[in-house]
PDB file of C-alpha atoms in Angstrom:
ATOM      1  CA  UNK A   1     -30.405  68.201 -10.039  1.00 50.00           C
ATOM      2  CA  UNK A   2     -27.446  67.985  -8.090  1.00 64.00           C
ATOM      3  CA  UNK A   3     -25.170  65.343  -7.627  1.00 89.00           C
ATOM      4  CA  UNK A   4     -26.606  62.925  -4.289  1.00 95.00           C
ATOM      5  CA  UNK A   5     -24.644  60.482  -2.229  1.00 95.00           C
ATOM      6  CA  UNK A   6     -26.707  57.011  -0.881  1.00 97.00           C
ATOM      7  CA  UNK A   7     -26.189  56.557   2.731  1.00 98.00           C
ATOM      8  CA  UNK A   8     -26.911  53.670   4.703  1.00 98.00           C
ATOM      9  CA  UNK A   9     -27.518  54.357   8.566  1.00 98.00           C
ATOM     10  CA  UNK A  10     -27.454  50.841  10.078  1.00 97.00           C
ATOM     11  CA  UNK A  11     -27.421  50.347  13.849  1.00 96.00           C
ATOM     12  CA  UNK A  12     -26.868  46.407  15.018  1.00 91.00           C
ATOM     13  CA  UNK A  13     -30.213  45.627  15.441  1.00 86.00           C
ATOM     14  CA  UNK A  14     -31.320  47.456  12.526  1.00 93.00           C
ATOM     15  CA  UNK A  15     -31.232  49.882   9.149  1.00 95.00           C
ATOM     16  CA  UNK A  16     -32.115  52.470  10.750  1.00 97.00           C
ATOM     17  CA  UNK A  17     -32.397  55.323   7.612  1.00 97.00           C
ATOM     18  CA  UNK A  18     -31.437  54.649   4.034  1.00 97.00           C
ATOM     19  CA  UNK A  19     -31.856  56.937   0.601  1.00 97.00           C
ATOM     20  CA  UNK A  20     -30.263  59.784  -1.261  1.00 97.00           C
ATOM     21  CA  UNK A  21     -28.694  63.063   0.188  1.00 98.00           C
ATOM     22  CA  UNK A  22     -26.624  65.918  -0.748  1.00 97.00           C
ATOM     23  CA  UNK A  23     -24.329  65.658   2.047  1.00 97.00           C
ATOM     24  CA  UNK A  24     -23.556  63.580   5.181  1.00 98.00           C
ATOM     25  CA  UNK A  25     -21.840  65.312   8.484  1.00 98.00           C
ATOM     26  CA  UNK A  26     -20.449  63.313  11.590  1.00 97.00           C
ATOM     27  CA  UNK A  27     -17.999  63.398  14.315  1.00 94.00           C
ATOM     28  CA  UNK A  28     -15.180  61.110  14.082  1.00 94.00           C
ATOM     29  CA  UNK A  29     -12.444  60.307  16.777  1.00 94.00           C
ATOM     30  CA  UNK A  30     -10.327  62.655  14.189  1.00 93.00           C
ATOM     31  CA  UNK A  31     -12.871  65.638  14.122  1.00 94.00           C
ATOM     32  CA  UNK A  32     -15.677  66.636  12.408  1.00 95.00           C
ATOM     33  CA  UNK A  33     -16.301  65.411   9.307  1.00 96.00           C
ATOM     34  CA  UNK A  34     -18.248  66.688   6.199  1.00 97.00           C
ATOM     35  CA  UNK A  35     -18.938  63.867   3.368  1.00 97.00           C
ATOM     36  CA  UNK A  36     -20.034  65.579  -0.274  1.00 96.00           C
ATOM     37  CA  UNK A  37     -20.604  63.144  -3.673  1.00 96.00           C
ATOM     38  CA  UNK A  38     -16.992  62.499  -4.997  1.00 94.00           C
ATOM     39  CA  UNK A  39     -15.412  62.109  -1.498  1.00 96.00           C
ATOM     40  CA  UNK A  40     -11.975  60.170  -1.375  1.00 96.00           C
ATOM     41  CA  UNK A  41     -12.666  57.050   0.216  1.00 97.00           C
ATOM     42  CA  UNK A  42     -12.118  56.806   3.910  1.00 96.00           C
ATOM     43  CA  UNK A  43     -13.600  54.568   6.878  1.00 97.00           C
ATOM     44  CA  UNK A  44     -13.490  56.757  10.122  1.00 96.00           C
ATOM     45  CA  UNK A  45     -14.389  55.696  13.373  1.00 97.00           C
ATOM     46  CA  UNK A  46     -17.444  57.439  15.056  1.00 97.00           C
ATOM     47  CA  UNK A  47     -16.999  59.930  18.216  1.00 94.00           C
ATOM     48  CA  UNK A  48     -19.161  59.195  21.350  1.00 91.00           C
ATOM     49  CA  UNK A  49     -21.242  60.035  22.171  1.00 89.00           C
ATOM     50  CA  UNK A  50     -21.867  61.394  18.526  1.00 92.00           C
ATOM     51  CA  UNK A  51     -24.097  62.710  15.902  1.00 94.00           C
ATOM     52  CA  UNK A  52     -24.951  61.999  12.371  1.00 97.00           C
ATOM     53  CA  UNK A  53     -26.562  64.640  10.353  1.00 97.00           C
ATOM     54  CA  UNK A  54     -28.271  63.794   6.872  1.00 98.00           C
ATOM     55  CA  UNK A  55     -28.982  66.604   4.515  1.00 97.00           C
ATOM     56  CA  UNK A  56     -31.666  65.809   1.990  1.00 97.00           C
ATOM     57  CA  UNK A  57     -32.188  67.945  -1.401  1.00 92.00           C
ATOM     58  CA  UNK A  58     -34.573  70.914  -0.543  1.00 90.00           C
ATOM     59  CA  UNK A  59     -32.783  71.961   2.701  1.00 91.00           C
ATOM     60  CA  UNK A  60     -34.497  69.291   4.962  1.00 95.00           C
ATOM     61  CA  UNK A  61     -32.028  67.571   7.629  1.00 96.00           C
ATOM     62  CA  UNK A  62     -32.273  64.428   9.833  1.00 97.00           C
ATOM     63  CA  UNK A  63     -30.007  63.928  12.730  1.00 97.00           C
ATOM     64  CA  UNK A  64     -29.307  60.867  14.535  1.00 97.00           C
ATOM     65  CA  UNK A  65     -27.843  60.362  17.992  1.00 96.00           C
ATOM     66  CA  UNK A  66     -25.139  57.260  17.576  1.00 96.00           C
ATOM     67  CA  UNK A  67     -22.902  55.743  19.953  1.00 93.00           C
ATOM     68  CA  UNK A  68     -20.282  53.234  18.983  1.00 93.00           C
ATOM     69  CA  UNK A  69     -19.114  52.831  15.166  1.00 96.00           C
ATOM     70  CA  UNK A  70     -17.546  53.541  11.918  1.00 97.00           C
ATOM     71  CA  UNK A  71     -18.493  55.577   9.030  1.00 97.00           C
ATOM     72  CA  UNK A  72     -17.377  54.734   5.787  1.00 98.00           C
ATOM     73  CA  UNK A  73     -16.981  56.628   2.667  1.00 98.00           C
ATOM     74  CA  UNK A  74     -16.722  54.456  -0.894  1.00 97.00           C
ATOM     75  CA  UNK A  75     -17.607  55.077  -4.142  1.00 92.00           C
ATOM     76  CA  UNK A  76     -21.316  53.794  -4.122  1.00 92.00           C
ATOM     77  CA  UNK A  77     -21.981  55.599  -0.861  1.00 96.00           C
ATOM     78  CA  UNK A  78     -21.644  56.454   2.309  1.00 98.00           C
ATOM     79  CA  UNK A  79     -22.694  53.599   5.360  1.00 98.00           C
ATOM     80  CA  UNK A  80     -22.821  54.260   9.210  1.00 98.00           C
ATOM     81  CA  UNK A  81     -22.617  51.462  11.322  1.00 97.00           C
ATOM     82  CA  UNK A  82     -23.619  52.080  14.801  1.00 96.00           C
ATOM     83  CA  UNK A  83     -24.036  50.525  17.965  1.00 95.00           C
ATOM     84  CA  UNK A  84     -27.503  52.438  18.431  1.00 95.00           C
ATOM     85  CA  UNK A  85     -28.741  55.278  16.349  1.00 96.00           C
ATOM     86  CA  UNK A  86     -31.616  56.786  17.467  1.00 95.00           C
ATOM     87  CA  UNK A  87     -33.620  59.815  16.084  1.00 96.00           C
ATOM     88  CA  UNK A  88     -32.152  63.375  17.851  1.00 94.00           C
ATOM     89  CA  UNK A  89     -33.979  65.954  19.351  1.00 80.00           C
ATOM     90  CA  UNK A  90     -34.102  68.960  17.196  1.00 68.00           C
ATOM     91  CA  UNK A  91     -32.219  71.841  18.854  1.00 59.00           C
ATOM     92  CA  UNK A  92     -34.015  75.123  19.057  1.00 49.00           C
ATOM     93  CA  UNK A  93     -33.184  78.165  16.898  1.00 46.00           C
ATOM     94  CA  UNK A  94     -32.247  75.604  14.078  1.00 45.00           C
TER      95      UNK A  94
END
C-alpha cells in the first residue's frame, strides 16, 4: 500500500473532512501547491477564493471550495483551516 498522509479539513464552525489520502492539492497566496507523504514542513496561507482537492487511494477525489485560511504541512499530517469549506461542484469532463 502506499504511503498516505492524514488531513484534517476544519472550517470555524466545524471539521469539515478528516482521514487518509495519497495527496493533498491547494492554492496558496504563493501558488499552487501539491502536498505528498514526506513533505518538508510548511504552513501556507490559503488563496481566495480557493480550492482544496483531496486524493484518496483508488483514484477517488474530493474537492472543497474554501475561503479564508492556512494550510499546514507537519509531520503527522496535513490540516486546513478555513473560514468556510464547503463541498465543490464537480467540473465536467473530469
Amino acid at each position: 500500500m502506499a504511503q498516505q498522509l492524514h488531513v484534517e479539513l476544519v472550517a470555524v464552525e466545524e471539521r469539515v473532512w478528516s482521514g487518509e489520502a495519497e495527496m493533498v492539492v491547494a492554492r496558496t497566496t504563493e501558488g499552487e501547491l501539491g502536498v505528498l507523504p514526506g513533505h518538508a514542513p510548511l504552513l501556507g496561507q490559503l488563496a481566495e477564493p480557493g480550492q482544496v482537492r483531496i486524493k484518496l487511494a483508488g483514484g477517488e477525489q474530493l474537492a472543497y471550495d474554501v475561503a479564508g485560511g492556512f494550510l499546514s504541512v507537519s509531520a503527522e499530517g496535513v490540516t486546513v483551516l478555513a473560514e468556510s469549506a464547503t463541498p465543490a461542484t464537480p467540473a465536467q469532463g473530469r
